[in-house]
Short mmCIF file of C-alpha atoms and ligand atoms in Angstrom, two decimals:
data_model
loop_
_atom_site.label_atom_id
_atom_site.label_comp_id
_atom_site.label_asym_id
_atom_site.label_seq_id
_atom_site.Cartn_x
_atom_site.Cartn_y
_atom_site.Cartn_z
CA MET A 1 117.31 -211.79 54.45
CA ALA A 2 117.03 -213.48 51.05
CA SER A 3 119.26 -211.85 48.45
CA LEU A 4 118.27 -211.52 44.80
CA SER A 5 120.85 -212.49 42.20
CA VAL A 6 121.07 -209.56 39.76
CA PRO A 7 122.87 -209.89 36.38
CA PRO A 8 126.00 -207.72 36.29
CA THR A 9 124.58 -205.21 33.79
CA LEU A 10 121.52 -204.40 35.89
CA PRO A 11 121.98 -201.44 38.24
CA ARG A 12 121.78 -202.43 41.92
CA ALA A 13 119.82 -200.02 44.12
CA SER A 14 122.03 -198.35 46.74
CA PRO A 15 120.71 -198.02 50.32
CA ALA A 16 120.20 -194.30 49.62
CA VAL A 17 118.03 -195.08 46.57
CA VAL A 18 116.05 -197.68 48.52
CA GLY A 19 115.53 -195.15 51.30
CA ALA A 20 114.34 -192.53 48.81
CA ALA A 21 111.92 -195.03 47.26
CA ARG A 22 110.52 -195.81 50.72
CA GLY A 23 110.11 -192.08 51.30
CA ARG A 24 108.23 -191.68 48.00
CA ARG A 25 105.93 -194.59 48.87
CA ALA A 26 105.19 -192.99 52.24
CA ALA A 27 104.41 -189.69 50.49
CA VAL A 28 102.02 -191.47 48.11
CA ARG A 29 100.28 -193.11 51.08
CA VAL A 30 99.84 -189.72 52.74
CA ARG A 31 98.45 -188.15 49.55
CA THR A 32 96.12 -191.14 49.12
CA ALA A 33 94.78 -190.76 52.65
CA ALA A 34 94.33 -187.01 52.08
CA ALA A 35 92.45 -187.67 48.84
CA ALA A 36 90.21 -190.20 50.58
CA LEU A 37 89.36 -187.54 53.18
CA GLY A 38 88.48 -185.05 50.46
CA GLY A 39 91.72 -183.06 50.74
CA GLY A 40 94.73 -182.97 48.42
CA GLY A 41 95.01 -181.54 44.97
CA GLY A 42 92.93 -183.95 42.80
CA GLY A 43 94.38 -185.27 39.50
CA GLY A 44 97.40 -187.60 39.34
CA MET A 45 98.27 -190.84 41.03
CA GLU A 46 96.23 -190.45 44.22
CA GLN A 47 93.01 -190.51 42.19
CA HIS A 48 93.92 -193.99 40.95
CA LEU A 49 95.12 -195.24 44.32
CA GLY A 50 92.39 -193.80 46.52
CA ASP A 51 89.20 -195.77 47.04
CA GLY A 52 87.45 -192.97 48.95
CA PRO A 53 84.73 -190.53 47.88
CA ARG A 54 86.91 -189.05 45.10
CA SER A 55 87.70 -192.45 43.60
CA PRO A 56 86.64 -192.75 39.93
CA VAL A 57 85.81 -196.41 40.62
CA LYS A 58 83.07 -195.51 43.06
CA GLU A 59 81.87 -192.35 41.29
CA ASN A 60 81.74 -193.52 37.73
CA PRO A 61 82.43 -197.22 37.26
CA VAL A 62 82.62 -198.31 33.62
CA MET A 63 81.62 -201.95 33.54
CA SER A 64 82.29 -204.12 30.51
CA ASN A 65 81.13 -207.39 29.01
CA VAL A 66 83.99 -209.31 27.43
CA GLY A 67 83.30 -212.70 25.86
CA LYS A 68 81.32 -214.64 28.48
CA SER A 69 82.45 -212.36 31.33
CA THR A 70 79.83 -209.79 32.27
CA ASN A 71 80.02 -206.72 34.53
CA ILE A 72 83.76 -206.61 34.82
CA LEU A 73 85.99 -203.63 35.47
CA TRP A 74 89.55 -202.90 34.31
CA HIS A 75 91.80 -202.00 37.25
CA ASN A 76 94.84 -199.85 36.60
CA CYS A 77 97.98 -200.18 38.67
CA PRO A 78 100.24 -197.14 39.25
CA ILE A 79 103.35 -199.13 38.33
CA GLY A 80 103.22 -199.75 34.60
CA GLN A 81 105.16 -201.42 31.82
CA SER A 82 107.56 -198.52 31.33
CA ASP A 83 108.47 -198.57 35.05
CA ARG A 84 109.26 -202.27 34.83
CA GLN A 85 111.20 -201.77 31.61
CA LYS A 86 113.35 -199.10 33.27
CA LEU A 87 114.07 -201.48 36.15
CA LEU A 88 115.16 -204.20 33.71
CA GLY A 89 116.92 -202.00 31.15
CA GLN A 90 115.08 -203.56 28.20
CA LYS A 91 111.78 -203.45 26.33
CA GLY A 92 109.24 -206.19 26.92
CA CYS A 93 108.33 -207.93 23.67
CA VAL A 94 107.35 -211.26 22.14
CA VAL A 95 109.75 -213.13 19.87
CA TRP A 96 107.42 -215.62 18.15
CA ILE A 97 109.29 -218.52 16.51
CA THR A 98 107.25 -220.50 13.97
CA GLY A 99 108.19 -223.40 11.72
CA LEU A 100 107.74 -227.08 11.03
CA SER A 101 108.34 -229.74 13.64
CA GLY A 102 112.08 -230.38 13.68
CA SER A 103 113.00 -227.03 12.14
CA GLY A 104 114.89 -226.01 15.31
CA LYS A 105 112.38 -223.78 17.14
CA SER A 106 113.19 -225.07 20.64
CA THR A 107 116.91 -225.06 19.87
CA LEU A 108 116.77 -221.43 18.75
CA ALA A 109 114.57 -220.42 21.70
CA CYS A 110 117.07 -221.87 24.19
CA ALA A 111 120.13 -220.48 22.38
CA LEU A 112 118.57 -217.00 22.21
CA SER A 113 117.51 -217.12 25.84
CA ARG A 114 121.07 -218.08 26.82
CA GLU A 115 122.69 -215.31 24.74
CA LEU A 116 120.34 -212.69 26.19
CA HIS A 117 120.68 -213.97 29.75
CA TYR A 118 124.47 -213.73 29.63
CA ARG A 119 124.09 -210.13 28.47
CA GLY A 120 121.97 -209.39 31.55
CA HIS A 121 118.51 -209.54 29.94
CA LEU A 122 115.47 -211.23 31.45
CA THR A 123 113.77 -213.73 29.13
CA TYR A 124 111.20 -216.47 29.41
CA VAL A 125 110.63 -219.30 26.93
CA LEU A 126 107.11 -220.52 26.17
CA ASP A 127 107.64 -223.78 24.29
CA GLY A 128 104.69 -225.48 22.57
CA ASP A 129 105.67 -228.98 23.64
CA ASN A 130 106.18 -227.91 27.27
CA LEU A 131 102.92 -225.95 27.52
CA ARG A 132 101.01 -228.97 26.27
CA HIS A 133 102.16 -230.70 29.48
CA GLY A 134 100.13 -228.23 31.57
CA LEU A 135 98.27 -225.10 30.48
CA ASN A 136 97.25 -226.68 27.16
CA ARG A 137 97.02 -230.34 28.12
CA ASP A 138 93.32 -230.38 27.22
CA LEU A 139 94.01 -229.52 23.57
CA SER A 140 94.52 -231.82 20.58
CA PHE A 141 96.00 -231.06 17.15
CA LYS A 142 92.74 -230.49 15.28
CA SER A 143 92.60 -227.00 13.81
CA GLU A 144 90.29 -225.42 16.40
CA ASP A 145 92.42 -226.79 19.24
CA ARG A 146 95.61 -225.51 17.61
CA ALA A 147 93.89 -222.10 17.32
CA GLU A 148 93.02 -222.18 21.04
CA ASN A 149 96.57 -223.31 21.85
CA ILE A 150 98.02 -220.32 19.99
CA ARG A 151 95.45 -217.91 21.44
CA ARG A 152 96.28 -218.90 25.02
CA VAL A 153 100.01 -218.70 24.44
CA GLY A 154 99.57 -215.33 22.72
CA GLU A 155 97.72 -214.01 25.79
CA VAL A 156 100.34 -215.36 28.19
CA ALA A 157 103.14 -213.94 26.02
CA LYS A 158 101.42 -210.56 26.09
CA LEU A 159 101.47 -210.62 29.91
CA PHE A 160 105.18 -211.46 29.92
CA ALA A 161 105.86 -208.57 27.53
CA ASP A 162 103.81 -206.29 29.78
CA ALA A 163 106.00 -207.46 32.67
CA GLY A 164 108.97 -206.08 30.69
CA ILE A 165 110.32 -209.52 29.85
CA ILE A 166 111.62 -210.66 26.46
CA CYS A 167 109.23 -213.55 25.93
CA ILE A 168 110.33 -216.20 23.42
CA ALA A 169 107.42 -218.32 22.16
CA SER A 170 108.30 -221.38 20.08
CA LEU A 171 105.35 -223.20 18.58
CA ILE A 172 104.63 -224.68 15.16
CA SER A 173 101.69 -222.22 14.99
CA PRO A 174 100.93 -223.39 11.46
CA TYR A 175 98.00 -221.13 10.61
CA ARG A 176 98.65 -217.52 9.59
CA ARG A 177 95.34 -216.30 11.03
CA ASP A 178 96.21 -217.57 14.52
CA ARG A 179 99.66 -215.95 14.48
CA ASP A 180 98.19 -212.69 13.18
CA ALA A 181 95.66 -212.73 16.02
CA CYS A 182 98.55 -212.91 18.52
CA ARG A 183 100.29 -210.04 16.74
CA ALA A 184 97.08 -208.01 17.04
CA LEU A 185 97.13 -208.42 20.84
CA LEU A 186 100.30 -206.31 21.05
CA PRO A 187 101.44 -202.96 19.71
CA ASP A 188 102.94 -203.84 16.31
CA SER A 189 106.61 -203.45 17.11
CA LYS A 190 106.29 -205.62 20.23
CA PHE A 191 105.60 -208.79 18.20
CA ILE A 192 108.61 -210.11 16.34
CA GLU A 193 107.79 -213.05 14.10
CA VAL A 194 110.72 -215.35 13.34
CA PHE A 195 110.20 -217.91 10.57
CA LEU A 196 112.48 -220.94 10.67
CA ASP A 197 112.34 -221.55 6.94
CA LEU A 198 113.74 -225.07 6.66
CA PRO A 199 112.60 -227.46 3.93
CA LEU A 200 110.36 -230.33 5.00
CA GLN A 201 112.98 -232.84 3.79
CA ILE A 202 115.54 -231.52 6.29
CA CYS A 203 113.05 -231.54 9.18
CA GLU A 204 111.90 -235.00 8.23
CA ALA A 205 115.48 -236.29 7.98
CA ARG A 206 116.16 -234.97 11.50
CA ASP A 207 112.95 -236.49 12.95
CA PRO A 208 114.34 -236.46 16.53
CA LYS A 209 111.08 -237.82 17.99
CA GLY A 210 110.27 -240.27 15.19
CA LEU A 211 106.97 -238.47 14.57
CA TYR A 212 107.41 -237.94 10.79
CA LYS A 213 107.99 -241.67 10.45
CA LEU A 214 104.77 -242.39 12.33
CA ALA A 215 102.90 -239.75 10.27
CA ARG A 216 104.17 -241.25 6.99
CA ALA A 217 103.05 -244.65 8.20
CA GLY A 218 99.58 -243.20 8.87
CA LYS A 219 99.94 -243.80 12.62
CA ILE A 220 99.61 -240.06 13.42
CA LYS A 221 96.84 -238.22 11.58
CA GLY A 222 96.93 -234.50 10.83
CA PHE A 223 100.69 -234.05 11.18
CA THR A 224 101.91 -230.61 10.11
CA GLY A 225 103.69 -230.73 6.74
CA ILE A 226 102.44 -234.25 5.98
CA ASP A 227 98.64 -234.19 6.05
CA ASP A 228 98.02 -230.85 7.76
CA PRO A 229 99.07 -227.50 6.26
CA TYR A 230 101.82 -225.09 7.29
CA GLU A 231 101.21 -221.50 6.14
CA PRO A 232 104.50 -219.52 6.10
CA PRO A 233 104.53 -215.90 7.27
CA VAL A 234 104.29 -213.32 4.48
CA ASN A 235 105.52 -210.23 6.33
CA GLY A 236 107.43 -211.56 9.30
CA GLU A 237 110.29 -209.61 10.84
CA ILE A 238 112.99 -212.30 10.57
CA VAL A 239 113.51 -215.30 8.27
CA ILE A 240 116.17 -217.89 9.07
CA LYS A 241 117.21 -219.88 6.00
CA MET A 242 119.75 -222.43 4.85
CA LYS A 243 122.90 -220.93 3.31
CA ASP A 244 124.93 -222.90 0.74
CA GLY A 245 122.96 -226.01 1.64
CA GLU A 246 123.81 -225.65 5.36
CA CYS A 247 121.59 -224.71 8.26
CA PRO A 248 123.08 -221.93 10.38
CA SER A 249 124.31 -223.19 13.75
CA PRO A 250 122.10 -222.59 16.81
CA LYS A 251 124.46 -219.81 17.91
CA ALA A 252 124.31 -218.16 14.46
CA MET A 253 120.49 -218.33 14.47
CA ALA A 254 120.41 -216.77 17.92
CA LYS A 255 122.84 -214.03 16.83
CA GLN A 256 120.58 -213.13 13.88
CA VAL A 257 117.67 -212.52 16.24
CA LEU A 258 119.89 -210.81 18.81
CA CYS A 259 121.15 -208.34 16.17
CA TYR A 260 117.55 -207.50 15.26
CA LEU A 261 116.70 -206.86 18.94
CA GLU A 262 119.82 -204.73 19.38
CA GLU A 263 119.32 -202.70 16.19
CA ASN A 264 115.67 -202.03 17.01
CA GLY A 265 116.25 -200.81 20.56
CA TYR A 266 114.74 -203.71 22.53
CA LEU A 267 117.85 -204.17 24.65
CA GLN A 268 117.49 -200.81 26.32
CA ALA A 269 114.55 -199.33 28.26
N1 LIG B 1 99.73 -233.79 14.60
C1 LIG B 1 100.80 -233.11 15.00
N2 LIG B 1 101.25 -232.08 14.26
C2 LIG B 1 102.34 -231.39 14.70
N3 LIG B 1 103.02 -231.65 15.84
C3 LIG B 1 102.60 -232.68 16.61
C4 LIG B 1 101.48 -233.45 16.21
N4 LIG B 1 101.30 -234.40 17.17
C5 LIG B 1 102.24 -234.24 18.10
N5 LIG B 1 103.03 -233.19 17.77
C6 LIG B 1 104.13 -232.71 18.64
O1 LIG B 1 103.62 -231.53 19.25
C7 LIG B 1 104.55 -230.46 19.12
C8 LIG B 1 103.86 -229.20 18.55
O2 LIG B 1 103.13 -228.56 19.50
P1 LIG B 1 102.68 -227.07 19.20
O3 LIG B 1 101.87 -226.67 20.39
O4 LIG B 1 103.87 -226.26 18.88
O5 LIG B 1 101.75 -227.20 17.90
S1 LIG B 1 100.74 -226.15 17.30
O6 LIG B 1 101.41 -224.84 17.33
O7 LIG B 1 99.53 -226.14 18.11
O8 LIG B 1 100.46 -226.61 15.93
C9 LIG B 1 105.56 -230.87 18.09
O9 LIG B 1 106.78 -230.43 18.65
P2 LIG B 1 107.98 -229.82 17.77
O10 LIG B 1 108.53 -231.01 17.05
O11 LIG B 1 108.92 -229.31 18.81
O12 LIG B 1 107.48 -228.76 16.87
C10 LIG B 1 105.41 -232.35 17.95
O13 LIG B 1 106.43 -232.99 18.66
N1 LIG B 2 120.77 -225.07 13.68
C1 LIG B 2 120.80 -226.39 13.79
N2 LIG B 2 121.76 -227.12 13.21
C2 LIG B 2 121.77 -228.46 13.33
N3 LIG B 2 120.86 -229.18 14.01
C3 LIG B 2 119.87 -228.51 14.60
C4 LIG B 2 119.79 -227.09 14.52
N4 LIG B 2 118.69 -226.70 15.20
C5 LIG B 2 118.13 -227.82 15.68
N5 LIG B 2 118.83 -228.91 15.32
C6 LIG B 2 118.50 -230.30 15.67
O1 LIG B 2 117.27 -230.58 15.00
C7 LIG B 2 116.42 -231.33 15.85
C8 LIG B 2 115.09 -230.59 16.01
O2 LIG B 2 115.34 -229.40 16.74
P1 LIG B 2 114.23 -228.78 17.69
O3 LIG B 2 114.81 -227.54 18.25
O4 LIG B 2 113.74 -229.81 18.64
O5 LIG B 2 113.10 -228.43 16.62
P2 LIG B 2 111.57 -228.04 16.84
O6 LIG B 2 111.46 -227.44 18.20
O7 LIG B 2 111.28 -227.09 15.75
O8 LIG B 2 110.82 -229.32 16.71
C9 LIG B 2 117.16 -231.55 17.15
O9 LIG B 2 117.76 -232.83 17.11
C10 LIG B 2 118.22 -230.46 17.14
O10 LIG B 2 119.38 -230.86 17.83
#
């Protein structure tokens, strides 16, 4: 049998617990069958699970039109976010890192993911560059494509948060309106905006991919910070800044975010 590797801080289910869970599932199946036959006590989980005569889906379906999708129905699942959070011992959320190219977004995302992982927390990094290799490969850097890029990543990040995972999104996300739209997808405290507030000169001096050089030479058009705007957050949760002319180390940046998560209860269910 394949064995799952569980971080040391996550509780492992004992055979007795697994057995009890199986017993509960069997009980739910029995109640569901009873509800489908018209028996059972109404109300509660069996109403959601049953697809028989008492099912709200069949009796009173509420169909919606959303965007270009017509006649669609929202299906609820009996296992919800809080169940998954309890399993993981953390709160699902989105840590959204924004800043200029070269400001250290990917570096921070990886350092934070590592720090959390070693503490037994489940994370997933959504990196702008990486996503443009697949999910967003059809998008350019014109403003409407950047907006669509951010919208898609915001939706994916929301699903990760719903899964109970600490989702770390690192994208330039230069326009305030697009970031605010992602924030609006989640309950307010589940979206943590981290602004990597490094001056353009520092980012440009780093230029690890040589893109600023190409942008200055006019070989890349619409490069953020050069000939395309970057709108800094006004009310973000965390700002990472230079101190005494020095950029904090990757570990120090990660610790700043980690402290915020700890102090605000995200690292417990
Ligand atoms: N015109 C232009 N402007 C800004 N950035 C550019 C551009 N063209 C290519 N790149 C490279 O694409 C990476 C940014 O992708 P993102 O998806 O994060 O951008 S955005 O949020 O949609 O603005 C960005 O990666 P990072 O340097 O890691 O930020 C760049 O390497
Ligand atoms: N805190 C830091 N201190 C020093 N150098 C850094 C720091 N963060 C990132 N860097 C370096 O800056 C460059 C850009 O970092 P990166 O994480 O790729 O930025 P972004 O994802 O914002 O484009 C890389 O060469 C990286 O090693």
